[in-house]
């Protein structure tokens, strides 16, 4: 069972995000005329194949494009995808970046390479609000290899790393825009990794927030794969937000948190969050991904019709779970990067069929009017093992376990087919165990997605060979009765982009309770059957009796118990072979080991491998921090500080969470930690040891400084532009060496330890600098004789260039002969400053939610 789960996850990752980007990585890049330069001097070099007869046959038959446009469509698919990126409107240097693009790069790029391109070298996407998204008429490979574009490419990489821009495919930016996000919305991103859409949602909720204030909104970003959650965390960490929770669940089994199911009516407090529901749900499901063929041309070789068929059921289940978690009156966007109607219109039609009058498909043709889009299809066919089927009745009986009625326009099946029409709302899902991922259809790339069982052919009486193609073409076709023309299809040759599918759904009323009750019963029976099997194999005393445990944990616990039983069996064998081993067993050691195991289990929390989320309530530490930095009482700390270490004496990092996140955490604790939280909150304080003996053991975090800055009254300095520039450039400066002697004296008068240096330039009233959204500040360390910067080299370089551009300052080259221009590591300099300056940008260790690989989305 565990192996099946692993295979299923691996297969899904393969189709949506696990593909190798051969335009980028393949040593055999296409020639100059097809997206890159050929391999000179290599006679065996061949361009990457950009054709697949089965692909063309399939989509011609589906009529996704008018016949007269087919050549334009295919020609565009064979061209590399132009680069696009989006500016973070909530970043501090938003206006500076916009000005730099309009006045510097846009003109210089047109001058350098205008003869090589038909249109503008760089331009804003006309349909994206506020000119925040930009289109480049260069592929990613051209950006890397063209010398004229070198400075612009470095600009893109640097700004992307620090979170000022996000490099993202243009069509991938579309689904979040149709959510119509408001400042107080709770938003769920069901299949969030690698995180570009999640980052976009965070931009939306933070865009209008004033300094020192947090939005009331909340984003929960979920992904089924732990490693992809790490990538998601790395992406969203650039946003520095306290309004994000990252979870690790199967999207189709995302847990409901309904307090009424866990507590009696007398203990329910109406003033607190009662159940977890969402105002907006982004359901960007795993798909075959053939809409990204311009970005990942290896799909040409791998594509087959079975890829979409194999994912259809999973897509329906994820979408239905999203609809169950959606509030009445809320909006859900269903999207894929596939062109296949089985993954697109068929899924939407099935949602509407199951939900009845509770859900409507919205007409959003008036929104984003400059976005070129095509209406959804109302008729299509299903391809399976070489045959075309227009209605489900024509599907052979032995294939009806694979080709379901929901794949067809009408959604109607034959009498011998069984369709699960259960609809489960958020609160109804709470009382059930989660289904096993292995029960969903798996994908077999080499066999068109088929999981053929040994069944009898209804015509010949024999089971066909596994790879035998039927070559049957159904003469009947169906048309859907639902308004699927309200769906949106984005095709590549309309606006030189990738392909995408979007549908916007509106929940009008709670879902059908009769279907939901039936679904609950069937899931309970399934859960009991599986649990009974586990009890039979392992012994009833080895199975957890917790009523609300999710099925995923049942499976994981089963694997652990198998290992434990194996260990016990081996120990018993050893005892039989050696009677002396029984005599020498020390009961005290056994007791100590049991205590250690219990303590480890308690510290581990409910979810194996994930540190628990603990509200930080060490009053002594909090009072010390507040006193040292002079934090105003108006900044709420109680209930907003969390950590991932239950032992407060060894806490290394303290995170700040918004009120919305705090409410969800409190609810999650009350319902038994049903949410598996891998990351949350904004890192605001970090433990810092120093031989100088600072009165406060926690320093400020660079990520949390913008939020906390308006409330700090102590350990704060205001520097001139030249001294601020020198700090960033040389990183450590002795007090007498500052240009402004008064500033050096003020720095030496501070208490030893962490401090904040604010750029004074451009501000008339020093008292109002901290509340100015354009204020620039950095975290430093005050030692015995010097001041040392505690920001990462990357962030320091970005700030240095920004203030140099803003104030017209030149950046002189380092003169290493001057002692104040390098970190010498002498006794006068605190060790912590050296360590932090070098390691601030590295992944944080020991706490699982922040162990992040060095990866990025391109």
Tab-separated table of C-alpha atoms in Angstrom, residues 52-492:
chain	number	residue	atom	x	y	z
A	52	UNK	CA	4.272	14.019	-32.524
A	53	UNK	CA	1.759	12.608	-35.042
A	54	UNK	CA	-0.484	11.302	-32.251
A	55	UNK	CA	-0.590	14.776	-30.704
A	56	UNK	CA	-1.645	16.410	-33.969
A	57	UNK	CA	-4.202	13.719	-34.746
A	58	UNK	CA	-5.743	13.995	-31.290
A	59	UNK	CA	-6.164	17.747	-31.179
A	60	UNK	CA	-7.289	18.005	-34.788
A	61	UNK	CA	-10.044	15.526	-33.975
A	62	UNK	CA	-11.012	17.484	-30.866
A	63	UNK	CA	-11.267	20.662	-32.974
A	64	UNK	CA	-9.721	22.876	-30.329
A	65	UNK	CA	-8.582	25.197	-33.143
A	66	UNK	CA	-10.371	26.027	-36.416
A	67	UNK	CA	-8.840	24.167	-39.320
A	68	UNK	CA	-7.680	27.374	-41.028
A	69	UNK	CA	-5.605	28.302	-37.943
A	70	UNK	CA	-3.956	24.922	-37.501
A	71	UNK	CA	-0.652	25.773	-39.182
A	72	UNK	CA	-0.269	28.980	-37.167
A	73	UNK	CA	-1.084	27.056	-34.007
A	74	UNK	CA	1.501	24.326	-34.649
A	75	UNK	CA	4.187	26.766	-35.793
A	76	UNK	CA	3.830	28.729	-32.578
A	77	UNK	CA	4.007	25.554	-30.463
A	78	UNK	CA	7.380	24.745	-32.012
A	79	UNK	CA	8.914	28.075	-31.017
A	80	UNK	CA	10.598	28.612	-27.642
A	81	UNK	CA	8.508	30.459	-25.098
A	82	UNK	CA	9.394	34.136	-24.533
A	83	UNK	CA	10.382	35.083	-20.993
A	84	UNK	CA	7.929	36.928	-18.773
A	85	UNK	CA	8.083	38.276	-15.253
A	86	UNK	CA	5.923	40.144	-12.775
A	87	UNK	CA	6.849	43.046	-10.475
A	88	UNK	CA	5.946	42.704	-6.810
A	89	UNK	CA	3.820	45.809	-6.225
A	90	UNK	CA	4.204	45.471	-2.453
A	91	UNK	CA	8.007	45.503	-2.523
A	92	UNK	CA	9.868	48.536	-1.199
A	93	UNK	CA	11.478	49.447	-4.521
A	94	UNK	CA	8.428	48.964	-6.726
A	95	UNK	CA	8.544	52.483	-8.205
A	96	UNK	CA	12.317	52.313	-8.739
A	97	UNK	CA	12.030	49.049	-10.661
A	98	UNK	CA	9.198	50.355	-12.842
A	99	UNK	CA	11.225	53.454	-13.650
A	100	UNK	CA	14.312	51.386	-14.429
A	101	UNK	CA	12.349	49.179	-16.843
A	102	UNK	CA	10.635	52.062	-18.629
A	103	UNK	CA	13.506	54.534	-18.819
A	104	UNK	CA	16.603	52.353	-18.934
A	105	UNK	CA	16.157	48.781	-20.095
A	106	UNK	CA	13.268	49.316	-22.476
A	107	UNK	CA	15.220	51.881	-24.472
A	108	UNK	CA	18.611	50.195	-24.284
A	109	UNK	CA	17.278	46.780	-25.313
A	110	UNK	CA	15.486	48.213	-28.317
A	111	UNK	CA	18.690	49.983	-29.337
A	112	UNK	CA	20.813	46.863	-28.950
A	113	UNK	CA	18.632	44.190	-30.502
A	114	UNK	CA	15.692	45.887	-32.236
A	115	UNK	CA	16.742	44.603	-35.657
A	116	UNK	CA	16.366	40.983	-34.566
A	117	UNK	CA	12.750	41.127	-33.400
A	118	UNK	CA	9.414	41.939	-34.955
A	119	UNK	CA	7.923	43.754	-31.964
A	120	UNK	CA	9.159	45.663	-28.937
A	121	UNK	CA	12.044	43.975	-27.213
A	122	UNK	CA	10.311	44.375	-23.850
A	123	UNK	CA	6.767	45.524	-23.118
A	124	UNK	CA	4.115	45.283	-20.403
A	125	UNK	CA	1.457	42.611	-20.834
A	126	UNK	CA	-1.609	44.664	-21.803
A	127	UNK	CA	-4.102	42.508	-19.892
A	128	UNK	CA	-2.290	42.448	-16.538
A	129	UNK	CA	-3.514	45.216	-14.166
A	130	UNK	CA	-1.157	48.090	-13.409
A	131	UNK	CA	1.490	47.163	-16.010
A	132	UNK	CA	3.013	44.846	-13.399
A	133	UNK	CA	3.704	41.951	-15.787
A	134	UNK	CA	6.264	42.230	-18.586
A	135	UNK	CA	6.859	40.250	-21.759
A	136	UNK	CA	10.282	39.834	-23.359
A	137	UNK	CA	10.758	38.832	-26.952
A	138	UNK	CA	13.670	36.656	-25.927
A	139	UNK	CA	13.732	33.073	-24.801
A	140	UNK	CA	15.494	32.189	-21.569
A	141	UNK	CA	18.403	30.750	-23.505
A	142	UNK	CA	18.805	33.952	-25.484
A	143	UNK	CA	18.914	35.923	-22.246
A	144	UNK	CA	21.763	33.749	-21.037
A	145	UNK	CA	23.802	33.713	-24.226
A	146	UNK	CA	23.345	37.126	-25.816
A	147	UNK	CA	26.029	39.546	-24.595
A	148	UNK	CA	23.799	42.532	-25.299
A	149	UNK	CA	21.301	41.153	-22.801
A	150	UNK	CA	23.819	40.247	-20.091
A	151	UNK	CA	23.140	43.204	-17.775
A	152	UNK	CA	19.396	42.782	-18.113
A	153	UNK	CA	19.670	39.070	-17.372
A	154	UNK	CA	21.689	39.802	-14.230
A	155	UNK	CA	19.047	42.329	-13.217
A	156	UNK	CA	16.296	39.712	-13.591
A	157	UNK	CA	18.181	37.103	-11.589
A	158	UNK	CA	19.040	39.472	-8.756
A	159	UNK	CA	15.577	40.992	-8.422
A	160	UNK	CA	13.970	37.565	-8.571
A	161	UNK	CA	16.195	36.266	-5.774
A	162	UNK	CA	15.309	39.090	-3.396
A	163	UNK	CA	11.589	38.926	-4.236
A	164	UNK	CA	11.173	42.206	-6.121
A	165	UNK	CA	10.091	40.360	-9.264
A	166	UNK	CA	8.889	36.836	-10.033
A	167	UNK	CA	9.858	35.104	-13.250
A	168	UNK	CA	6.704	33.273	-14.294
A	169	UNK	CA	5.018	32.123	-17.486
A	170	UNK	CA	2.439	34.672	-18.630
A	171	UNK	CA	-0.568	32.324	-18.783
A	172	UNK	CA	0.302	31.007	-15.322
A	173	UNK	CA	-0.454	34.486	-13.965
A	174	UNK	CA	-4.048	34.396	-15.216
A	175	UNK	CA	-5.929	32.104	-12.763
A	176	UNK	CA	-5.252	34.167	-9.586
A	177	UNK	CA	-6.559	37.295	-11.334
A	178	UNK	CA	-10.003	35.716	-11.794
A	179	UNK	CA	-10.274	34.939	-8.082
A	180	UNK	CA	-11.069	38.613	-7.429
A	181	UNK	CA	-9.171	38.527	-4.129
A	182	UNK	CA	-10.251	40.987	-1.411
A	183	UNK	CA	-8.156	42.180	1.583
A	184	UNK	CA	-10.055	40.044	4.121
A	185	UNK	CA	-10.288	36.788	2.168
A	186	UNK	CA	-9.140	33.367	3.325
A	187	UNK	CA	-7.593	31.714	0.260
A	188	UNK	CA	-6.640	28.077	-0.385
A	189	UNK	CA	-4.098	27.137	-3.068
A	190	UNK	CA	-4.710	23.387	-3.278
A	191	UNK	CA	-1.763	22.319	-5.465
A	192	UNK	CA	0.584	25.216	-4.810
A	193	UNK	CA	4.139	24.109	-5.610
A	194	UNK	CA	6.395	25.484	-6.964
A	195	UNK	CA	4.773	28.633	-5.613
A	196	UNK	CA	4.564	31.337	-8.288
A	197	UNK	CA	0.757	31.584	-8.057
A	198	UNK	CA	0.942	31.525	-4.248
A	199	UNK	CA	3.418	34.392	-4.377
A	200	UNK	CA	1.024	36.223	-6.689
A	201	UNK	CA	-1.813	35.774	-4.192
A	202	UNK	CA	0.397	37.108	-1.401
A	203	UNK	CA	1.212	40.141	-3.534
A	204	UNK	CA	-2.500	40.830	-3.914
A	205	UNK	CA	-3.306	40.754	-0.201
A	206	UNK	CA	-0.240	42.842	0.741
A	207	UNK	CA	-0.450	45.371	-2.070
A	208	UNK	CA	-2.506	47.985	-0.214
A	209	UNK	CA	-1.185	47.333	3.289
A	210	UNK	CA	0.411	50.194	5.199
A	211	UNK	CA	3.821	49.782	6.920
A	212	UNK	CA	3.600	48.071	10.279
A	213	UNK	CA	0.153	46.633	9.506
A	214	UNK	CA	-0.845	43.189	8.316
A	215	UNK	CA	-3.775	42.349	6.052
A	216	UNK	CA	-6.685	40.392	7.482
A	217	UNK	CA	-6.393	37.914	4.634
A	218	UNK	CA	-4.825	34.471	4.815
A	219	UNK	CA	-3.262	32.169	2.223
A	220	UNK	CA	-3.014	28.417	2.840
A	221	UNK	CA	-0.682	26.858	0.271
A	222	UNK	CA	-0.823	23.067	0.046
A	223	UNK	CA	1.121	20.434	-1.844
A	224	UNK	CA	1.194	16.657	-1.620
A	225	UNK	CA	4.966	16.257	-1.981
A	226	UNK	CA	7.343	17.192	0.846
A	227	UNK	CA	10.227	18.145	-1.438
A	228	UNK	CA	7.965	20.354	-3.527
A	229	UNK	CA	6.744	21.944	-0.301
A	230	UNK	CA	10.373	22.894	0.337
A	231	UNK	CA	10.494	24.595	-3.051
A	232	UNK	CA	7.197	26.306	-2.254
A	233	UNK	CA	8.619	27.570	1.050
A	234	UNK	CA	11.737	28.861	-0.674
A	235	UNK	CA	9.652	30.778	-3.215
A	236	UNK	CA	7.250	32.345	-0.738
A	237	UNK	CA	9.986	33.164	1.783
A	238	UNK	CA	10.983	36.036	-0.530
A	239	UNK	CA	7.666	37.705	0.292
A	240	UNK	CA	8.389	37.997	4.038
A	241	UNK	CA	4.771	37.476	5.057
A	242	UNK	CA	3.049	36.574	8.318
A	243	UNK	CA	-0.179	35.620	6.512
A	244	UNK	CA	0.878	32.297	4.990
A	245	UNK	CA	0.505	28.670	6.087
A	246	UNK	CA	2.133	25.881	4.048
A	247	UNK	CA	0.589	22.427	4.445
A	248	UNK	CA	1.451	18.965	3.161
A	249	UNK	CA	-1.681	16.989	2.255
A	250	UNK	CA	-3.214	15.196	-0.664
A	251	UNK	CA	-5.381	17.893	-2.207
A	252	UNK	CA	-8.348	15.567	-2.721
A	253	UNK	CA	-8.159	14.685	0.989
A	254	UNK	CA	-7.424	18.111	2.424
A	255	UNK	CA	-8.677	17.867	6.018
A	256	UNK	CA	-11.675	19.772	7.241
A	257	UNK	CA	-11.399	21.460	10.628
A	258	UNK	CA	-14.869	21.736	12.146
A	259	UNK	CA	-14.845	22.381	15.889
A	260	UNK	CA	-18.445	21.181	16.278
A	261	UNK	CA	-17.323	17.668	15.403
A	262	UNK	CA	-14.751	17.638	18.196
A	263	UNK	CA	-16.355	19.606	21.038
A	264	UNK	CA	-19.726	19.743	22.753
A	265	UNK	CA	-21.921	22.774	22.235
A	266	UNK	CA	-21.075	24.085	25.712
A	267	UNK	CA	-17.363	24.437	24.927
A	268	UNK	CA	-17.833	26.208	21.605
A	269	UNK	CA	-16.846	29.878	21.732
A	270	UNK	CA	-18.632	31.828	19.012
A	271	UNK	CA	-15.990	34.564	19.211
A	272	UNK	CA	-13.370	32.248	17.707
A	273	UNK	CA	-13.046	30.476	14.371
A	274	UNK	CA	-15.373	27.457	14.315
A	275	UNK	CA	-14.389	25.689	11.115
A	276	UNK	CA	-11.915	26.159	8.308
A	277	UNK	CA	-13.548	27.398	5.135
A	278	UNK	CA	-12.244	29.600	2.360
A	279	UNK	CA	-13.565	32.626	0.498
A	280	UNK	CA	-11.436	31.743	-2.524
A	281	UNK	CA	-9.995	28.439	-3.745
A	282	UNK	CA	-7.364	28.100	-6.463
A	283	UNK	CA	-7.604	24.613	-7.911
A	284	UNK	CA	-4.680	24.438	-10.334
A	285	UNK	CA	-4.646	20.665	-10.585
A	286	UNK	CA	-1.951	18.197	-11.711
A	287	UNK	CA	-2.306	17.728	-15.450
A	288	UNK	CA	-0.612	16.308	-18.522
A	289	UNK	CA	0.926	19.751	-19.130
A	290	UNK	CA	0.895	19.758	-22.926
A	291	UNK	CA	0.135	23.468	-22.839
A	292	UNK	CA	3.722	24.022	-21.679
A	293	UNK	CA	5.294	22.306	-24.669
A	294	UNK	CA	7.024	25.554	-25.707
A	295	UNK	CA	8.763	25.686	-22.355
A	296	UNK	CA	9.324	21.922	-22.004
A	297	UNK	CA	9.670	20.445	-25.509
A	298	UNK	CA	10.402	16.991	-24.140
A	299	UNK	CA	6.607	16.687	-23.968
A	300	UNK	CA	6.605	16.220	-27.740
A	301	UNK	CA	8.293	12.867	-27.249
A	302	UNK	CA	6.378	11.759	-24.151
A	303	UNK	CA	2.857	12.853	-24.967
A	304	UNK	CA	0.020	10.380	-25.412
A	305	UNK	CA	-3.766	10.582	-24.999
A	306	UNK	CA	-3.738	8.293	-21.981
A	307	UNK	CA	-1.980	10.918	-19.876
A	308	UNK	CA	-5.127	13.008	-19.661
A	309	UNK	CA	-7.418	10.014	-19.195
A	310	UNK	CA	-5.327	8.778	-16.299
A	311	UNK	CA	-5.536	12.098	-14.437
A	312	UNK	CA	-9.228	12.838	-14.973
A	313	UNK	CA	-10.563	11.161	-11.833
A	314	UNK	CA	-7.948	12.724	-9.597
A	315	UNK	CA	-8.720	16.142	-11.067
A	316	UNK	CA	-12.434	15.697	-10.370
A	317	UNK	CA	-11.759	14.605	-6.786
A	318	UNK	CA	-9.466	17.551	-6.105
A	319	UNK	CA	-11.971	19.993	-7.590
A	320	UNK	CA	-14.833	18.509	-5.579
A	321	UNK	CA	-12.827	18.736	-2.372
A	322	UNK	CA	-12.060	22.369	-3.173
A	323	UNK	CA	-15.748	23.044	-3.695
A	324	UNK	CA	-16.516	21.439	-0.341
A	325	UNK	CA	-14.014	23.720	1.404
A	326	UNK	CA	-15.391	26.834	-0.310
A	327	UNK	CA	-17.726	29.157	1.587
A	328	UNK	CA	-21.186	29.801	0.230
A	329	UNK	CA	-20.819	32.883	-1.951
A	330	UNK	CA	-17.165	32.089	-2.598
A	331	UNK	CA	-15.358	31.689	-5.895
A	332	UNK	CA	-13.178	28.798	-7.062
A	333	UNK	CA	-10.937	28.867	-10.119
A	334	UNK	CA	-10.247	25.509	-11.757
A	335	UNK	CA	-7.271	25.578	-14.113
A	336	UNK	CA	-4.798	23.366	-15.953
A	337	UNK	CA	-1.876	23.892	-18.299
A	338	UNK	CA	-3.365	21.252	-20.596
A	339	UNK	CA	-5.341	21.541	-23.824
A	340	UNK	CA	-7.128	18.223	-23.326
A	341	UNK	CA	-10.940	18.519	-22.911
A	342	UNK	CA	-10.952	15.358	-20.780
A	343	UNK	CA	-8.899	17.276	-18.208
A	344	UNK	CA	-10.735	20.552	-18.735
A	345	UNK	CA	-14.368	20.822	-19.839
A	346	UNK	CA	-15.121	17.241	-18.773
A	347	UNK	CA	-13.998	17.984	-15.215
A	348	UNK	CA	-15.991	21.221	-15.053
A	349	UNK	CA	-19.103	19.468	-16.392
A	350	UNK	CA	-18.737	16.762	-13.751
A	351	UNK	CA	-18.448	19.374	-10.992
A	352	UNK	CA	-21.657	21.044	-12.195
A	353	UNK	CA	-23.433	17.696	-12.498
A	354	UNK	CA	-22.491	16.580	-8.988
A	355	UNK	CA	-23.190	19.912	-7.315
A	356	UNK	CA	-26.456	20.640	-9.073
A	357	UNK	CA	-27.946	24.025	-8.313
A	358	UNK	CA	-25.395	24.668	-5.548
A	359	UNK	CA	-22.721	25.801	-8.028
A	360	UNK	CA	-22.733	27.915	-11.171
A	361	UNK	CA	-20.155	28.461	-13.892
A	362	UNK	CA	-19.517	32.204	-14.127
A	363	UNK	CA	-19.298	34.230	-17.314
A	364	UNK	CA	-16.195	36.386	-16.778
A	365	UNK	CA	-15.848	37.590	-20.358
A	366	UNK	CA	-16.020	41.189	-19.148
A	367	UNK	CA	-13.051	40.729	-16.796
A	368	UNK	CA	-9.531	41.328	-18.182
A	369	UNK	CA	-10.952	42.390	-21.577
A	370	UNK	CA	-7.522	42.635	-23.207
A	371	UNK	CA	-6.747	38.982	-22.500
A	372	UNK	CA	-7.292	36.956	-25.680
A	373	UNK	CA	-9.281	33.854	-24.808
A	374	UNK	CA	-11.474	31.301	-26.585
A	375	UNK	CA	-14.717	29.770	-25.276
A	376	UNK	CA	-14.754	26.275	-23.850
A	377	UNK	CA	-15.805	23.255	-25.923
A	378	UNK	CA	-19.278	21.732	-25.682
A	379	UNK	CA	-18.467	18.501	-27.501
A	380	UNK	CA	-15.436	16.223	-27.589
A	381	UNK	CA	-14.478	12.567	-27.861
A	382	UNK	CA	-12.398	10.235	-25.720
A	383	UNK	CA	-9.372	8.435	-27.113
A	384	UNK	CA	-8.412	5.093	-25.569
A	385	UNK	CA	-5.959	2.504	-26.841
A	386	UNK	CA	-6.304	3.537	-30.470
A	387	UNK	CA	-10.090	3.928	-30.436
A	388	UNK	CA	-12.342	6.977	-30.428
A	389	UNK	CA	-15.475	6.985	-28.284
A	390	UNK	CA	-18.204	9.614	-28.541
A	391	UNK	CA	-20.461	8.181	-25.823
A	392	UNK	CA	-19.718	6.032	-22.807
A	393	UNK	CA	-22.063	3.278	-23.984
A	394	UNK	CA	-19.626	2.465	-26.811
A	395	UNK	CA	-16.763	1.792	-24.395
A	396	UNK	CA	-16.111	-1.962	-24.022
A	397	UNK	CA	-17.037	-3.332	-20.620
A	398	UNK	CA	-13.476	-4.255	-19.708
A	399	UNK	CA	-12.411	-0.616	-20.229
A	400	UNK	CA	-15.190	1.025	-18.230
A	401	UNK	CA	-13.133	0.909	-15.056
A	402	UNK	CA	-10.669	3.227	-16.809
A	403	UNK	CA	-12.879	5.280	-19.130
A	404	UNK	CA	-15.532	6.752	-16.857
A	405	UNK	CA	-18.821	8.434	-17.886
A	406	UNK	CA	-17.602	11.761	-16.506
A	407	UNK	CA	-15.054	11.969	-19.327
A	408	UNK	CA	-17.865	12.467	-21.847
A	409	UNK	CA	-19.916	15.623	-22.528
A	410	UNK	CA	-23.189	14.303	-21.078
A	411	UNK	CA	-21.594	12.563	-18.090
A	412	UNK	CA	-24.089	9.728	-18.541
A	413	UNK	CA	-22.930	6.157	-18.287
A	414	UNK	CA	-24.302	2.803	-19.308
A	415	UNK	CA	-26.180	0.607	-16.876
A	416	UNK	CA	-23.188	-1.587	-16.066
A	417	UNK	CA	-20.985	1.367	-15.054
A	418	UNK	CA	-20.677	2.614	-11.494
A	419	UNK	CA	-20.135	6.270	-10.837
A	420	UNK	CA	-19.280	7.806	-7.475
A	421	UNK	CA	-21.414	10.936	-7.208
A	422	UNK	CA	-20.678	11.701	-3.567
A	423	UNK	CA	-20.437	15.354	-2.691
A	424	UNK	CA	-18.846	16.184	0.647
A	425	UNK	CA	-18.888	19.652	2.140
A	426	UNK	CA	-16.137	20.904	4.409
A	427	UNK	CA	-17.944	20.186	7.660
A	428	UNK	CA	-19.164	16.791	6.465
A	429	UNK	CA	-15.662	15.599	5.609
A	430	UNK	CA	-14.570	16.025	9.228
A	431	UNK	CA	-16.296	12.886	10.467
A	432	UNK	CA	-14.709	10.648	7.854
A	433	UNK	CA	-11.308	9.114	7.401
A	434	UNK	CA	-9.400	10.239	4.345
A	435	UNK	CA	-9.425	7.923	1.356
A	436	UNK	CA	-6.316	6.151	0.202
A	437	UNK	CA	-4.555	7.788	-2.702
A	438	UNK	CA	-3.956	4.349	-4.151
A	439	UNK	CA	-7.673	3.996	-4.870
A	440	UNK	CA	-7.383	6.737	-7.488
A	441	UNK	CA	-6.394	5.846	-10.981
A	442	UNK	CA	-2.667	5.652	-11.617
A	443	UNK	CA	-0.818	6.633	-14.783
A	444	UNK	CA	1.175	4.328	-17.012
A	445	UNK	CA	3.081	6.410	-19.544
A	446	UNK	CA	3.995	3.514	-21.786
A	447	UNK	CA	0.438	2.151	-22.007
A	448	UNK	CA	-1.590	5.281	-22.599
A	449	UNK	CA	-2.432	5.553	-18.935
A	450	UNK	CA	-4.170	2.187	-18.791
A	451	UNK	CA	-4.383	-0.073	-15.768
A	452	UNK	CA	-5.784	-3.046	-17.647
A	453	UNK	CA	-7.369	-5.762	-15.523
A	454	UNK	CA	-8.002	-9.345	-16.576
A	455	UNK	CA	-11.591	-9.039	-17.765
A	456	UNK	CA	-13.494	-10.629	-20.588
A	457	UNK	CA	-14.092	-8.793	-23.849
A	458	UNK	CA	-17.851	-8.307	-24.133
A	459	UNK	CA	-17.677	-9.132	-27.866
A	460	UNK	CA	-15.017	-11.817	-28.249
A	461	UNK	CA	-15.269	-13.353	-24.793
A	462	UNK	CA	-11.506	-12.998	-24.338
A	463	UNK	CA	-9.344	-10.465	-22.577
A	464	UNK	CA	-7.300	-8.560	-25.179
A	465	UNK	CA	-3.536	-8.352	-25.095
A	466	UNK	CA	-2.286	-5.542	-22.878
A	467	UNK	CA	-0.899	-3.414	-25.703
A	468	UNK	CA	-3.462	-4.347	-28.314
A	469	UNK	CA	-5.131	-1.338	-29.949
A	470	UNK	CA	-8.823	-1.672	-30.764
A	471	UNK	CA	-8.956	0.919	-33.588
A	472	UNK	CA	-12.666	1.500	-33.099
A	473	UNK	CA	-14.305	4.802	-33.997
A	474	UNK	CA	-17.652	5.678	-32.473
A	475	UNK	CA	-20.152	7.252	-34.855
A	476	UNK	CA	-22.173	8.841	-32.057
A	477	UNK	CA	-21.317	12.145	-30.374
A	478	UNK	CA	-22.661	14.116	-27.433
A	479	UNK	CA	-23.086	17.774	-26.556
A	480	UNK	CA	-22.956	19.038	-23.012
A	481	UNK	CA	-26.034	20.785	-21.642
A	482	UNK	CA	-23.922	22.930	-19.327
A	483	UNK	CA	-22.748	26.426	-20.378
A	484	UNK	CA	-19.160	25.305	-20.909
A	485	UNK	CA	-18.625	28.193	-23.322
A	486	UNK	CA	-18.109	30.271	-20.172
A	487	UNK	CA	-14.831	28.391	-19.668
A	488	UNK	CA	-11.710	30.000	-21.089
A	489	UNK	CA	-9.102	28.512	-23.379
A	490	UNK	CA	-5.879	30.430	-23.948
A	491	UNK	CA	-4.075	29.289	-27.076
A	492	UNK	CA	-0.425	30.074	-27.945
